[in-house]
Coordinates of C-alpha atoms and ligand atoms in Angstrom, one line a residue:
Chain A
M1 CA 0.0 0.0 0.0
A2 CA 1.1 3.5 -0.8
S3 CA 0.7 4.7 2.8
D4 CA 2.9 1.9 4.1
A5 CA 5.6 2.9 1.7
I6 CA 5.5 6.4 3.0
N7 CA 5.5 5.3 6.6
Y8 CA 8.5 3.1 5.8
Y9 CA 10.6 6.1 4.8
R10 CA 9.5 8.2 7.6
N11 CA 11.9 7.9 10.5
N12 CA 10.9 6.4 13.8
F13 CA 11.3 9.5 15.9
L14 CA 8.9 11.5 13.8
K15 CA 6.4 8.6 14.3
E16 CA 7.1 8.6 18.0
V17 CA 6.5 12.3 18.2
E18 CA 3.3 12.0 16.2
A19 CA 2.1 9.2 18.5
N20 CA 3.2 10.4 21.9
V21 CA 3.6 14.2 21.9
E22 CA 0.7 16.6 22.4
E23 CA -0.1 18.0 18.9
G24 CA 2.9 16.1 17.6
A25 CA 1.0 15.2 14.4
W26 CA 1.5 18.8 13.3
V27 CA 5.3 18.6 13.1
K28 CA 5.4 17.3 9.6
M29 CA 3.5 20.4 8.4
C30 CA 6.4 22.8 9.2
M31 CA 7.8 24.3 6.1
Q32 CA 10.9 25.7 7.7
C33 CA 10.1 29.3 7.0
G34 CA 11.8 30.5 10.2
V35 CA 9.1 32.9 11.3
C36 CA 8.7 31.3 14.7
A37 CA 12.5 31.3 15.2
G38 CA 12.5 35.1 15.3
S39 CA 9.5 35.2 17.6
C40 CA 10.6 33.7 20.9
P41 CA 11.3 36.3 23.6
L42 CA 14.1 34.2 25.0
G43 CA 15.3 33.1 21.6
N44 CA 18.8 34.4 22.2
A45 CA 19.1 32.3 25.3
W46 CA 18.5 28.8 24.0
E47 CA 20.1 26.2 21.9
H48 CA 17.4 25.5 19.4
T49 CA 14.5 27.5 17.9
P50 CA 11.2 25.7 17.3
Q51 CA 12.0 25.7 13.6
K52 CA 15.3 23.8 14.4
I53 CA 13.6 21.4 16.8
F54 CA 11.1 20.5 14.1
M55 CA 13.8 19.9 11.6
M56 CA 15.8 17.8 14.1
I57 CA 12.7 15.7 14.7
R58 CA 12.4 15.0 11.0
A59 CA 16.0 14.2 10.9
G60 CA 15.6 11.6 13.7
K61 CA 17.8 13.3 16.2
R62 CA 16.0 11.9 19.2
D63 CA 18.5 12.4 22.0
E64 CA 19.4 15.9 20.9
V65 CA 15.8 17.0 20.8
L66 CA 14.6 15.4 24.0
S67 CA 17.6 16.7 26.0
S68 CA 17.5 20.2 24.5
D69 CA 16.7 23.0 26.9
A70 CA 14.8 24.9 24.2
M71 CA 11.4 23.7 25.1
W72 CA 12.0 24.9 28.7
M73 CA 12.6 28.4 27.5
C74 CA 9.2 28.8 26.0
T75 CA 7.4 31.6 27.9
S76 CA 4.0 30.7 26.3
C77 CA 3.8 34.1 24.6
Y78 CA 1.9 32.6 21.6
N79 CA 3.8 34.9 19.2
C80 CA 4.6 31.8 17.1
I81 CA 1.1 30.6 16.9
A82 CA -0.2 34.0 15.8
R83 CA 2.4 34.2 13.1
C84 CA 3.0 30.7 11.7
P85 CA 1.8 30.6 8.1
R86 CA 1.1 26.9 8.4
E87 CA -0.9 27.4 11.6
L88 CA 1.1 24.9 13.6
P89 CA 0.2 25.0 17.4
I90 CA 3.9 25.6 18.1
T91 CA 3.5 26.5 21.8
H92 CA 1.7 23.3 22.5
I93 CA 4.1 21.2 20.6
M94 CA 7.0 22.7 22.6
H95 CA 5.1 22.1 25.8
G96 CA 4.3 18.6 24.6
L97 CA 7.9 17.9 23.8
A98 CA 9.0 19.2 27.2
N99 CA 6.4 17.0 29.0
Y100 CA 7.5 14.0 26.9
A101 CA 11.2 14.5 27.7
H102 CA 10.3 15.0 31.3
R103 CA 8.3 11.8 31.5
L104 CA 11.0 9.8 29.8
G105 CA 13.6 11.3 32.2
L106 CA 15.6 12.7 29.3
A107 CA 15.0 16.4 30.0
P108 CA 18.1 18.4 31.2
K109 CA 18.6 17.8 34.9
N110 CA 18.4 20.9 37.1
Q111 CA 16.6 22.9 34.4
P112 CA 15.0 25.6 36.5
T113 CA 11.7 25.8 34.6
R114 CA 11.4 22.1 34.7
K115 CA 11.8 22.2 38.4
F116 CA 9.5 25.1 38.8
A117 CA 6.8 23.6 36.6
T118 CA 6.9 20.4 38.7
M119 CA 6.6 22.4 41.9
F120 CA 3.7 24.4 40.5
W121 CA 1.8 21.2 39.5
N122 CA 2.4 19.6 42.9
N123 CA 1.4 22.7 44.7
L124 CA -1.9 23.1 42.8
T125 CA -2.9 19.5 42.7
K126 CA -2.6 19.0 46.4
K127 CA -5.5 21.2 47.4
G128 CA -6.9 22.3 44.0
R129 CA -5.6 25.8 44.2
V130 CA -2.2 27.4 44.2
N131 CA -0.7 28.4 47.6
E132 CA 1.6 31.2 46.6
L133 CA 3.5 31.4 49.8
K134 CA 4.4 27.7 49.8
L135 CA 5.2 27.8 46.1
G136 CA 7.4 30.8 46.8
I137 CA 9.2 29.1 49.6
A138 CA 9.7 26.0 47.5
L139 CA 11.0 28.1 44.7
Y140 CA 13.7 29.7 46.9
F141 CA 14.9 26.4 48.1
M142 CA 14.8 24.8 44.6
N143 CA 18.6 24.8 44.4
G144 CA 19.3 23.6 47.9
L145 CA 19.2 25.1 51.3
V146 CA 22.2 27.4 51.3
N147 CA 21.5 29.0 48.0
G148 CA 17.8 29.1 49.0
I149 CA 18.5 31.2 52.0
K150 CA 20.5 33.6 49.9
V151 CA 17.7 33.9 47.3
A152 CA 15.1 34.3 50.0
I153 CA 17.0 37.1 51.7
K154 CA 17.4 38.9 48.4
A155 CA 13.6 38.6 47.9
M156 CA 12.8 39.8 51.4
P157 CA 11.9 43.4 50.5
L158 CA 9.6 42.2 47.8
G159 CA 7.9 39.7 50.1
M160 CA 7.5 42.4 52.7
S161 CA 5.9 44.8 50.3
M162 CA 3.6 42.0 49.1
M163 CA 2.5 41.4 52.6
K164 CA 2.1 45.0 53.5
T165 CA -0.2 45.5 50.5
K166 CA -2.1 42.3 51.5
R167 CA -1.1 40.5 48.4
L168 CA 0.7 37.6 50.2
S169 CA -0.4 36.1 53.5
P170 CA 1.9 34.5 56.0
M171 CA -1.1 32.5 57.2
E172 CA -1.0 30.5 54.0
I173 CA 1.7 28.4 55.5
L174 CA -0.9 26.8 57.8
G175 CA -3.0 25.7 54.8
G176 CA -4.4 28.5 52.9
H177 CA -6.5 28.2 49.8
G178 CA -8.1 25.0 48.6
I179 CA -11.2 23.5 47.2
K180 CA -13.8 21.5 49.1
D181 CA -14.1 18.3 47.0
T182 CA -10.5 17.3 47.0
S183 CA -11.3 13.6 46.8
G184 CA -13.3 14.0 43.6
F185 CA -10.6 16.3 42.3
H186 CA -7.9 13.8 42.9
A187 CA -10.0 11.0 41.5
I188 CA -10.4 13.0 38.2
L189 CA -6.7 13.7 37.9
K190 CA -5.8 10.1 38.7
K191 CA -8.2 8.8 36.0
A192 CA -6.9 11.3 33.5
R193 CA -3.4 10.2 34.1
E194 CA -4.3 6.6 33.7
I195 CA -6.0 7.2 30.4
E196 CA -3.1 9.2 29.1
D197 CA -0.5 6.6 30.2
A198 CA -2.5 3.8 28.6
K199 CA -2.3 5.7 25.3
M200 CA 1.5 6.1 25.3
K201 CA 3.1 3.9 22.6
K202 CA 6.4 2.2 23.1
F203 CA 9.4 3.4 21.1
D204 CA 13.1 3.3 21.7
Chain B
M1 CA -28.9 48.8 30.8
A2 CA -30.3 45.7 32.4
K3 CA -28.3 43.6 34.7
K4 CA -25.9 41.3 33.0
E5 CA -24.9 37.9 34.5
Y6 CA -21.9 35.8 33.9
S7 CA -20.4 32.6 35.3
F8 CA -17.2 33.7 36.9
Y9 CA -13.8 32.0 37.1
P10 CA -11.7 34.0 39.5
G11 CA -8.5 32.0 39.5
C12 CA -5.9 31.6 42.2
S13 CA -4.2 34.9 42.0
S14 CA -7.4 36.7 42.8
Q15 CA -8.0 34.9 46.1
K16 CA -8.0 36.8 49.4
A17 CA -4.4 37.8 50.3
A18 CA -3.0 36.4 47.0
S19 CA -1.0 38.4 44.5
G20 CA -3.9 39.7 42.5
S21 CA -6.3 40.3 45.3
N22 CA -6.4 44.0 44.6
Y23 CA -7.4 43.2 41.0
Q24 CA -10.4 41.3 42.3
T25 CA -11.4 44.2 44.5
S26 CA -11.3 46.7 41.6
V27 CA -13.2 44.2 39.3
E28 CA -15.9 43.9 41.9
T29 CA -16.1 47.7 42.2
M30 CA -16.2 48.1 38.4
C31 CA -18.9 45.4 38.0
D32 CA -21.0 47.1 40.7
V33 CA -21.1 50.3 38.7
L34 CA -21.8 48.5 35.4
D35 CA -24.5 46.4 37.0
I36 CA -22.7 43.1 36.2
Q37 CA -23.4 40.1 38.4
L38 CA -20.5 37.6 38.6
N39 CA -21.7 34.1 39.7
T40 CA -18.5 32.5 40.9
I41 CA -18.1 28.9 39.8
P42 CA -18.7 26.8 43.0
D43 CA -15.6 25.0 44.2
W44 CA -13.5 26.0 41.2
N45 CA -9.9 24.8 40.9
C46 CA -6.7 26.1 39.5
C47 CA -6.2 25.7 35.8
A48 CA -2.4 25.1 36.0
A49 CA -1.8 28.2 33.8
S50 CA 0.8 27.8 31.1
I51 CA 3.2 26.0 33.3
G52 CA 1.2 22.9 34.1
Y53 CA 2.4 21.1 31.0
A54 CA 5.6 19.6 32.3
E55 CA 4.2 17.5 35.1
G56 CA 0.6 17.6 34.1
G57 CA 0.7 16.6 30.4
E58 CA -2.3 16.8 28.2
L59 CA -5.3 15.1 29.6
P60 CA -4.8 15.9 33.3
R61 CA -4.3 19.5 32.4
L62 CA -7.4 19.6 30.2
A63 CA -9.3 17.9 33.0
L64 CA -8.5 20.7 35.4
S65 CA -10.3 23.3 33.2
A66 CA -13.0 20.7 32.2
R67 CA -13.9 20.3 35.9
N68 CA -14.4 24.1 36.2
M69 CA -16.6 24.1 33.1
A70 CA -18.6 21.1 34.4
L71 CA -19.2 22.9 37.6
S72 CA -20.1 26.1 35.7
E73 CA -22.6 24.2 33.5
Q74 CA -24.3 23.0 36.7
A75 CA -24.4 26.3 38.5
S76 CA -24.9 28.8 35.7
P77 CA -26.1 27.0 32.6
G78 CA -26.3 29.1 29.5
Q79 CA -24.1 31.9 30.9
D80 CA -20.8 32.9 29.4
I81 CA -17.8 32.0 31.6
V82 CA -15.7 35.1 32.3
A83 CA -12.1 35.1 33.6
T84 CA -10.1 38.1 34.7
C85 CA -6.7 36.4 34.4
A86 CA -5.3 36.0 30.9
A87 CA -3.8 32.6 31.7
C88 CA -7.1 31.4 33.3
W89 CA -9.0 32.6 30.3
L90 CA -6.6 31.0 27.8
A91 CA -6.4 27.6 29.6
T92 CA -10.2 27.4 29.9
R93 CA -11.0 28.6 26.4
E94 CA -8.3 26.3 24.9
T95 CA -9.8 23.4 26.7
K96 CA -13.3 24.3 25.4
E97 CA -12.1 24.5 21.8
R98 CA -10.0 21.3 22.0
L99 CA -12.9 19.3 23.4
N100 CA -15.3 20.6 20.8
A101 CA -12.9 19.8 18.0
D102 CA -11.9 16.3 19.1
E103 CA -14.5 13.7 20.0
E104 CA -12.0 11.3 21.4
L105 CA -10.6 13.9 23.7
M106 CA -14.1 14.8 24.8
K107 CA -14.8 11.2 25.6
E108 CA -11.6 10.7 27.5
T109 CA -12.1 13.9 29.5
N110 CA -15.6 12.9 30.4
E111 CA -14.3 9.5 31.5
A112 CA -11.9 11.2 33.8
L113 CA -14.5 13.6 35.1
A114 CA -16.9 10.7 35.8
A115 CA -14.4 9.6 38.4
G116 CA -15.4 12.7 40.4
G117 CA -19.1 12.5 39.5
L118 CA -19.1 15.2 36.8
T119 CA -19.7 15.5 33.1
V120 CA -18.9 18.3 30.7
K121 CA -20.5 19.6 27.5
A122 CA -18.1 22.5 27.0
D123 CA -20.9 24.5 25.5
Q124 CA -20.5 27.9 27.3
N125 CA -18.5 30.7 25.7
V126 CA -15.3 31.4 27.6
R127 CA -14.4 35.1 27.6
H128 CA -11.9 37.6 29.1
M129 CA -13.4 40.4 31.1
A130 CA -11.9 42.9 28.6
E131 CA -14.0 41.2 25.9
V132 CA -17.1 41.6 28.0
L133 CA -16.5 45.3 28.5
I134 CA -15.8 46.0 24.9
E135 CA -18.3 43.8 23.2
D136 CA -21.3 43.7 25.7
F137 CA -20.9 47.3 26.8
G138 CA -18.8 49.3 24.4
F139 CA -16.7 52.4 25.0
D140 CA -19.6 54.8 24.9
E141 CA -21.5 52.9 27.6
L142 CA -18.3 52.5 29.7
G143 CA -17.7 56.3 29.4
K144 CA -21.1 57.2 30.6
H145 CA -20.2 56.2 34.2
V146 CA -17.1 58.4 34.4
K147 CA -17.4 60.9 37.3
K148 CA -13.8 61.9 37.6
P149 CA -12.0 61.9 34.3
L150 CA -8.4 61.0 34.7
E151 CA -7.2 64.3 33.2
G152 CA -3.5 65.0 32.7
I153 CA -2.4 61.4 33.2
K154 CA -0.4 59.7 30.5
I155 CA -0.7 55.9 30.4
A156 CA 1.0 53.2 28.5
G157 CA -1.4 50.4 27.6
Y158 CA 0.5 47.1 28.1
V159 CA -1.7 44.3 26.7
G160 CA 1.0 41.6 27.1
C161 CA 0.8 38.3 25.4
Q162 CA -2.0 36.0 26.5
T163 CA -4.8 38.5 26.6
N164 CA -3.8 39.1 23.0
R165 CA -2.7 35.8 21.6
P166 CA -3.7 33.3 20.4
F167 CA -7.3 34.4 20.8
G168 CA -7.3 38.1 21.4
I169 CA -10.2 40.5 21.2
D170 CA -12.3 40.3 18.0
G171 CA -11.5 42.9 15.4
E172 CA -8.1 43.8 17.1
S173 CA -4.8 42.9 15.5
F174 CA -2.3 40.7 17.3
E175 CA 0.6 43.1 16.7
N176 CA -1.1 46.4 17.5
P177 CA -4.3 46.1 19.4
K178 CA -5.9 49.4 20.3
Y179 CA -8.5 48.6 22.8
L180 CA -6.5 49.4 26.0
D181 CA -5.6 52.8 24.5
K182 CA -9.2 53.5 23.7
L183 CA -10.2 52.5 27.3
V184 CA -7.6 54.9 28.7
E185 CA -9.0 57.6 26.5
T186 CA -12.6 56.7 27.6
M187 CA -11.5 57.2 31.2
G188 CA -10.3 60.7 30.4
A189 CA -6.5 60.0 30.4
E190 CA -4.1 60.2 27.6
P191 CA -2.7 57.0 26.0
V192 CA 1.0 56.7 25.0
E193 CA 0.9 56.7 21.2
N194 CA 2.8 53.9 19.6
Y195 CA 3.9 52.2 22.8
D196 CA 6.2 49.7 21.0
K197 CA 6.3 47.1 23.8
K198 CA 2.5 46.9 24.2
V199 CA 2.4 43.2 23.2
S200 CA 5.9 42.1 24.2
C201 CA 6.3 39.2 26.6
C202 CA 7.3 39.8 30.2
G203 CA 8.6 36.3 30.6
G204 CA 5.4 35.0 32.2
A205 CA 6.0 32.1 34.6
L206 CA 9.6 32.2 33.7
A207 CA 10.0 35.3 35.8
F208 CA 10.3 32.8 38.6
S209 CA 12.5 30.2 37.1
E210 CA 14.6 32.4 34.8
P211 CA 14.6 35.7 36.7
E212 CA 17.5 37.4 34.9
K213 CA 16.4 36.6 31.4
S214 CA 12.8 37.7 32.2
Q215 CA 13.9 40.9 33.9
A216 CA 15.8 41.9 30.8
L217 CA 12.4 41.7 29.0
I218 CA 10.6 43.6 31.7
K219 CA 13.3 46.3 31.6
D220 CA 12.5 47.0 28.0
I221 CA 8.8 47.1 28.7
I222 CA 9.2 49.8 31.4
E223 CA 11.9 51.7 29.5
A224 CA 9.6 52.0 26.5
A225 CA 6.8 53.4 28.7
Y226 CA 9.2 56.0 30.1
D227 CA 10.3 56.8 26.5
G228 CA 6.7 57.5 25.6
G229 CA 6.3 59.9 28.5
A230 CA 4.1 57.6 30.6
D231 CA 3.2 58.3 34.2
M232 CA 2.0 54.7 34.6
I233 CA 1.4 51.4 32.8
V234 CA -2.0 49.8 32.6
T235 CA -2.5 46.1 32.1
P236 CA -5.4 43.5 31.8
C237 CA -3.3 40.6 33.2
P238 CA -2.4 39.8 36.8
V239 CA 0.8 38.0 35.8
C240 CA 2.0 41.0 33.8
Q241 CA 1.0 43.3 36.6
L242 CA 3.0 41.5 39.1
N243 CA 6.0 40.9 36.9
V244 CA 6.3 44.5 35.7
E245 CA 5.6 46.1 39.0
A246 CA 7.4 43.8 41.5
Y247 CA 10.9 43.5 40.0
Q248 CA 11.7 47.2 39.5
N249 CA 14.1 47.2 42.5
D250 CA 16.0 44.2 41.2
I251 CA 16.2 45.7 37.8
N252 CA 17.4 49.1 39.2
A253 CA 20.1 47.3 41.1
K254 CA 21.3 45.4 38.1
Y255 CA 21.0 47.9 35.3
K256 CA 21.5 51.1 37.3
T257 CA 18.2 52.4 36.2
K258 CA 15.9 54.5 38.4
F259 CA 12.6 52.9 37.5
N260 CA 9.6 53.7 39.7
M261 CA 6.8 53.1 37.3
P262 CA 3.3 52.3 38.8
V263 CA 1.5 49.4 37.0
V264 CA -2.2 49.3 37.5
Y265 CA -5.2 47.2 36.3
Y266 CA -7.7 48.6 33.8
S267 CA -10.3 47.9 36.5
T268 CA -8.4 50.2 39.0
L269 CA -8.3 53.0 36.4
M270 CA -12.1 52.5 35.8
S271 CA -12.9 52.4 39.5
V272 CA -11.1 55.6 40.1
A273 CA -12.7 57.3 37.1
Y274 CA -16.0 56.1 38.3
G275 CA -15.5 58.0 41.5
K276 CA -14.6 55.2 43.9
D277 CA -12.2 55.6 46.8
R278 CA -8.7 54.3 47.1
K279 CA -9.6 51.0 48.8
Q280 CA -12.5 50.2 46.5
S281 CA -10.2 50.8 43.5
G282 CA -7.6 48.4 44.8
L283 CA -5.0 51.2 45.1
D284 CA -4.0 49.9 48.5
G285 CA -2.5 46.9 46.7
Q286 CA 0.0 48.9 44.7
I287 CA 3.7 48.3 45.6
I288 CA 4.6 51.4 43.6
T289 CA 2.0 54.1 44.3
P290 CA 0.3 55.8 41.3
K291 CA 0.2 59.3 43.0
Q292 CA -2.1 60.9 40.5
L293 CA -4.7 58.2 40.9
E294 CA -4.4 58.5 44.7
E295 CA -4.9 62.2 44.4
I296 CA -8.1 61.7 42.3
A297 CA -9.5 58.9 44.6
K298 CA -9.0 61.0 47.7
Ligands
SF4_301 S1 6.6 29.5 11.6 FE1 5.6 27.5 11.3 S2 6.1 26.8 9.3 FE2 7.5 28.5 9.8 S3 9.3 27.4 10.7 FE3 8.0 27.9 12.4 S4 6.7 26.1 12.6 FE4 7.6 26.0 10.7
SF4_302 S1 5.1 30.5 22.7 FE1 7.1 29.6 23.1 S2 7.8 28.8 21.2 FE2 6.1 30.3 20.7 S3 7.2 32.2 20.3 FE3 6.6 32.2 22.5 S4 8.4 31.3 23.5 FE4 8.6 30.8 21.3
SF4_303 S1 -3.9 31.0 35.5 FE1 -2.9 31.3 37.4 S2 -4.3 32.2 38.6 FE2 -5.4 31.5 37.0 S3 -6.2 29.6 37.9 FE3 -4.5 29.2 36.7 S4 -2.8 29.2 38.1 FE4 -4.5 30.0 39.1
SF4_304 S1 2.8 39.5 29.2 FE1 3.7 38.2 30.5 S2 2.2 37.7 32.1 FE2 1.2 38.8 30.5 S3 0.4 37.1 29.3 FE3 2.4 37.5 28.5 S4 3.8 36.3 29.5 FE4 1.9 36.3 30.6

């Protein structure tokens, strides 16, 4: 069959991305025009632009893509989506790649946004809402105790002015904001995770 | 105008004693004047913003917003869902569109929600408060309530990214939206013409994880406002507000600048122009005081 012949020539990594990465089926639509590459606010700080990442996927460079720090520099500004002539959901593909690399354990270790994103998720899923104080504290100590104390002290004046203007509450440490139906909430997330995990196809 | 009702998704940052609590105060004041009733979604949860992807993945992340929509469908069927935070709006609207476009995703999401005794149809519109003001009221109507025009104040309208992309406000361009400027004008103040950083990114959540890189972006946003002769910046987004207001000391220390630029919400501007006091307008939540607004609100 013709479609089998096409699939035969397509490399495995592209197939893997199409199967397992959020919105990954769009990658093949990229025409390498480079518009997105000039759109990322932190584009000067990262190894690979989205355009390059998509090219590398098609070239089968699995390790390089999944260990790239590029996806973690995405600020979710949606410049790329607004501008891409092929209408690729670039932001979501970048997020999807980050998530996939993270799940496989191949994402760069100690990547600050990777750590922050994990902390954020854990913070919010615990009680259904974000506890900004605990999140802030976790953030300060992200890179260990000694460094954390330094960062926290540096941020003291900001913390104080946030408290003075009642935009941060020291009482949050005792619990703070949350939803009522936490058990239903956790059951929903657990089920969603199960469904998603079951869909994951094996590649190596 | 008759009372208008919406299903309301407040989001974490608007909670009591959270970073956007003064936004919430001024929104309530503004809605009171405009006779808007906000029916808060009962037991709403956080949407994970644009940073939930790494640990959350696709379905669990969509399930977060779907749970809110399901609760909204029960409590306020037929009403539009309105959010005041750009990231909340984006996450919820994206979920609605994804579910409507993809039957399988809809099925899976409902399977997950069933574990918590809920179902979702995703049939309510999901809108940003700015859309509601512009489309359901319009500038003329918004201007009718002005009691104290904000005369002599020059304001840079910082729209930011997520209020503007990928959805934006109907009829406005992604690269040069004008509605914030028009709103500033409607309140009697003067908008900075051609504020070139109006849709530039402040770093969003990366302000926390990549502070230096984000602060470089924020510096340009503030600098451009000064270049345009602005007395203050106005924004529709609680993340933008916090990022652009809160790090000015750090930026001053690093770049030897002397920034002291107030950053206010559109709802604060409107509350002051509508004749409300300092507290009702959320001015007590400013880290950098907008002196001219304080003066008018006195
Ligand atoms: S803008 Fe779109 S088509 Fe152009 S390189 Fe980027 S992803 Fe590819
Ligand atoms: S959303 Fe992400 S990938 Fe797209 S332009 Fe912004 S930073 Fe780049
Ligand atoms: S966008 Fe932010 S404030 Fe809004 S619910 Fe999500 S995490 Fe909370
Ligand atoms: S400007 Fe900043 S905070 Fe506002 S939406 Fe963009 S990234 Fe988010």
